[in-house]
Amino acid sequence: MLLIIIIILGVSFILYTLLGGADFGAGIVETVAGRKGERIVSRAIAPVWEANHVWLILAIVILFTGFPLVYATISVALHIPLMIVLLGIVMRGTSFTFRHYDVAPAKSHAYYSAFFRASSFITPVFLGITLGAMILGDINLEYTGSFYQQYVRPWFNVFCLVVGLFSASLFGYIAAVFLIGEATYPIEQKRYTRISKLFLLLTISMGVLVFITAEFYGHHLFSEFFQSGWSIAAFSAVALLTPVAFYLFNHPNTVYLRAAVSVQVTLIMLGWFAMQFPILLYEKNGNHLTFYNTQAPYATQFQLLIALLVGLLFVLPAFYFLFKVFKKDSGQNVNS
Amino acid sequence: MDDLLAARLQMAVSLGWHIVFACIGMTMPILMAYSEWKWLRTGRQVYIDLAKAWSKGVAIFFAVGAVSGTVLSFELGLLFPEFMKHAGPIFGMPFSWEGTAFFVEAIALGVFLYGWNRLNKWVHWLSGVVVGISGVLSGIFVVAANGWMNSPSGFTWKNGQAYDIDPVAAMFNDAWFTQALHMTLAAFVATAFAVAGVHAYLLLKDRKNEFHRTAVRIALAFGAVAAFLQPISGDISAKDIAQRQPAKLAALEALYHTSKPADLVIGGIPNDEEERVDYAIHVPGFLSFLAHGDFEAEVIGLDQFPKDERPPVLITHIAFQIMVGIGFLLAFAGLLYLVFSARWKHMLEKRWWLWFIASLTPLGFIAVEAGWTVTEVGRQPWIIHGIMKTKDAVSPMPGLQYSFYMITVVYLLLTIIIIGLMRRQIATIGTYYPSARTKPE
Ligand code: HDD
Ligand code: HEM
Ligand code: HEM
């Protein structure tokens, strides 16, 4: 049972990365593509962003119901970056919606856009920083030390920053690929293809940098990596898919391209997951929090599982319907 | 500002802000679906125009509701980690069901807002109904979680740990039904009167306008029924807390001394030092009747509780008076509507009536805020009634006041932007919707 809950947690996290990531990334890509990109971004994400976003809420609910100690610990130790993530989520959602609906003069429009782009970048960076801090193991469960040692240093470091930048470029990559398929004119397609390649290269370099900086902080990702067969398999597959992606960029086929990239991203996450399983949060003195030592009692897990399964029964067909309705003719104006 | 106070204020600001959008999210889809249904049945342009015009507003409010709700799901832990560590596995279940409801709601809303021209009309309408139902369900689920904080059940508490957890019993705690009923009605009252008020105001400037007239009629019909039921449901709630949380009842009634029979105290300013209420009106025996259905019954006062287990009386009492006062005023307005509905056309030409409706615009939401203040402040000093104190649950991180300032500033700013945005939205209604144009006399 625990295993199924872990799988659902993992799946919602992966789906948030893919779907929510595409949303955040769209804001990042818009910054790179400039004003011309605004219309297509609005059109592509307006009907779906709220639904995509619920995957994060689901992951949080699973976390505090199923693994309460992990939720409580990150809430305390990573209060500051999480608060910034929240502000980012608020700013991003509201500025996007305001921009989409407000009939206001161009000037406020420009403000909305600026906020939207800035928060689309800041939020994934701080999400990544938070994850980085969970991996790095500078969080001290005994809460001794100065304010800086307890609440700042665990996330305020180069490693976490690199993980943050990695997340942002990954999201940008997902979005750029997604937007290739949304583009109506060949010139737009070309633009997004170029941006996709750029972000893919950026993501790979950041990924390598994550491993290198970890060494400086005494966290030996390389050796952990080589101990996990699953990780090696997953990351090798990612590497093998990269030329495939490049091939598909030059011979665009929306479905294959999106599928290839989704598989790539999923594998990156699975590979990572395999590497640190069952640890959720590395602790300074070795009291790591794992799925096992933080799990909620049996009765809770059982009810949680029922709620999740019944929920998925409703949600998956509904999602399918939503995407079918809007992707069928995505070239059209949905702004009715 | 000490950290505990900062955390409580931040929670209050975040929830008080979220609840506004939550109420709108629970009510507006139903009003829209109703209007669209009328259009499907009668084919009259004004109904479809209304449904479309409202849906633009809802899209904005929904987005704000979604992000402010996300803030809450993190804040519970950011501010009260000790609470969530223990409570998560017990009251997490309504939240996980709520997740499902959100999903369905968000998806159906996407279909509704962007599917006007792509779907079969009835499928489109159905998506609106689904938004409404799942909106109300999500409200009910969260309130069930809050009910558990007021009336904890489904576990045994030994040495600061929860054992024998039964999430089902926790979800169906003693408070869930009364609170969920009262909350759902409140959402309808607040939103419907606000919508009716805004359209009544616009109607004042342009009294022949069919669009605004229809809007007032639809909104008031929903608001009137809910407002009429609200005091009844409030009375059930009061009887309920007399059993479950006598300290809360004593605080909201400002009853310092256990009395038999007990007077109902209306208005006044509670004086904690002297343990009396200044400048109040007393109705003999009436509190005994309201709390226990018997004019002679004993009602427990604050003197039965040690000083450090009494809720703040001043805030709770005043908030309660505001809620009940507004409740009766709105119920009265609803009654007028129901009585006069036969002569309705005529009423909507009367300036005084339109002014009256317009002046009610913010009251429902004020009552909602006041009601939650009663519930939450009235539970103090407990975060889980009788089990865990708020001060033991708060985050150990120093400097919590900075996140409070930040959230407050951000929400204030957003409020200003949203008000401006709505005004611009309303100003353009005439250009988009034929039925909203002023007809030449
Ligand atoms: C439009 C809003 C509105 C109106 C007109 C009223 N209420 Fe209310 N009341 C609420 C909105 C509300 C609320 C915000 O929705 C609360 C907070 C928690 C809850 O479940 O509902 C609430 C709570 C609440 C509680 C506390 C319940 C608890 O802590 O469990 C009581 C005793 C009442 N109400 C009683 C009344 C009475 C006697 C009213 C008579 C007119 C009344 N309310 C009108
Ligand atoms: C949306 C309507 C709500 C409003 C307006 C509201 C308002 C408030 C207020 C005013 C406080 C501060 C009380 C004080 O410290 O004196 C508070 C505290 C709190 N509320 Fe609510 N509340 C709402 C619903 C909920 C719900 C649904 C939950 C949880 C499921 C919840 C959880 C809490 C918690 C954890 C605290 C902090 C601890 C405490 O002060 O007891 N609230 N809320
Ligand atoms: C009495 C209090 C509350 C009520 C009645 C309520 C109701 C609702 C409703 C109806 C929505 C749908 C969004 C909309 O239509 O705007 C919503 C959104 C949300 N609420 Fe609340 N809520 C309450 C308090 C809370 C609390 C305490 C939390 C978290 C702990 C929370 C978390 C959320 C989340 C995460 C969303 C966004 C879901 C989405 O993306 O659609 N809410 N709430």
Short mmCIF file of C-alpha atoms and ligand atoms in Angstrom, two decimals, chain A residues 54 57, chain B residues 15 18-19 21-22 25-26 61-62 65-66 69-70 72-73 76 95 98 102 105 135 138-139 142-143 372, ligand 3:
data_model
loop_
_atom_site.label_atom_id
_atom_site.label_comp_id
_atom_site.label_asym_id
_atom_site.label_seq_id
_atom_site.Cartn_x
_atom_site.Cartn_y
_atom_site.Cartn_z
CA VAL A 54 -3.49 21.06 -8.97
CA ILE A 57 -1.54 20.68 -4.45
CA LEU B 15 -7.80 32.76 5.00
CA HIS B 18 -9.11 33.24 0.26
CA ILE B 19 -12.61 32.80 1.61
CA PHE B 21 -12.83 33.94 -3.70
CA ALA B 22 -13.92 30.59 -2.35
CA GLY B 25 -16.21 30.05 -6.65
CA MET B 26 -18.95 28.10 -4.90
CA PHE B 61 -11.75 35.22 -9.29
CA PHE B 62 -11.14 31.55 -9.77
CA GLY B 65 -8.90 31.60 -5.47
CA ALA B 66 -6.66 28.85 -6.76
CA GLY B 69 -5.61 28.33 -1.75
CA THR B 70 -2.22 26.97 -2.75
CA LEU B 72 -2.86 28.08 2.37
CA SER B 73 -1.91 24.48 1.82
CA LEU B 76 -0.61 25.46 7.44
CA PHE B 95 -8.10 17.50 2.12
CA GLU B 98 -10.91 18.14 -1.66
CA PHE B 102 -10.50 20.88 -7.08
CA GLU B 105 -13.65 21.90 -10.69
CA GLY B 135 -16.99 23.97 -5.92
CA SER B 138 -14.55 21.47 -2.01
CA GLY B 139 -15.95 24.04 0.38
CA VAL B 142 -12.30 22.03 3.94
CA VAL B 143 -14.90 23.05 6.42
CA TRP B 372 -14.95 32.99 10.78
C1 HEM C 3 -13.65 27.58 4.97
C2 HEM C 3 -12.69 27.71 4.29
C3 HEM C 3 -12.53 27.38 2.84
C4 HEM C 3 -13.46 27.24 1.86
C5 HEM C 3 -14.96 27.37 1.95
C6 HEM C 3 -12.73 26.92 0.67
C7 HEM C 3 -13.31 26.68 -0.56
C8 HEM C 3 -12.60 26.68 -1.72
C9 HEM C 3 -13.17 26.70 -3.04
C10 HEM C 3 -14.64 26.70 -3.36
C11 HEM C 3 -12.13 26.70 -3.94
C12 HEM C 3 -12.21 26.68 -5.43
C13 HEM C 3 -11.47 27.83 -6.02
C14 HEM C 3 -12.35 28.93 -6.48
O1 HEM C 3 -13.45 28.64 -6.92
O2 HEM C 3 -11.91 30.10 -6.40
C15 HEM C 3 -10.92 26.71 -3.19
C16 HEM C 3 -9.65 26.71 -3.72
C17 HEM C 3 -8.57 26.24 -3.00
N1 HEM C 3 -8.53 26.10 -1.63
FE1 HEM C 3 -9.91 26.68 -0.36
N2 HEM C 3 -11.40 26.86 0.94
C18 HEM C 3 -11.24 27.14 2.29
C19 HEM C 3 -10.06 27.12 2.99
C20 HEM C 3 -8.94 26.50 2.50
C21 HEM C 3 -7.83 26.01 3.27
C22 HEM C 3 -7.72 26.09 4.78
C23 HEM C 3 -6.96 25.45 2.38
C24 HEM C 3 -5.64 24.77 2.57
C25 HEM C 3 -5.19 24.27 3.54
C26 HEM C 3 -7.50 25.62 1.07
C27 HEM C 3 -6.88 25.19 -0.07
C28 HEM C 3 -7.33 25.50 -1.32
C29 HEM C 3 -6.59 25.26 -2.54
C30 HEM C 3 -5.23 24.58 -2.62
C31 HEM C 3 -7.36 25.75 -3.59
C32 HEM C 3 -6.99 25.78 -5.04
C33 HEM C 3 -7.49 24.62 -5.82
C34 HEM C 3 -7.45 24.88 -7.27
O3 HEM C 3 -6.38 25.08 -7.83
O4 HEM C 3 -8.53 24.85 -7.86
N3 HEM C 3 -8.70 26.26 1.18
N4 HEM C 3 -11.23 26.68 -1.83
#
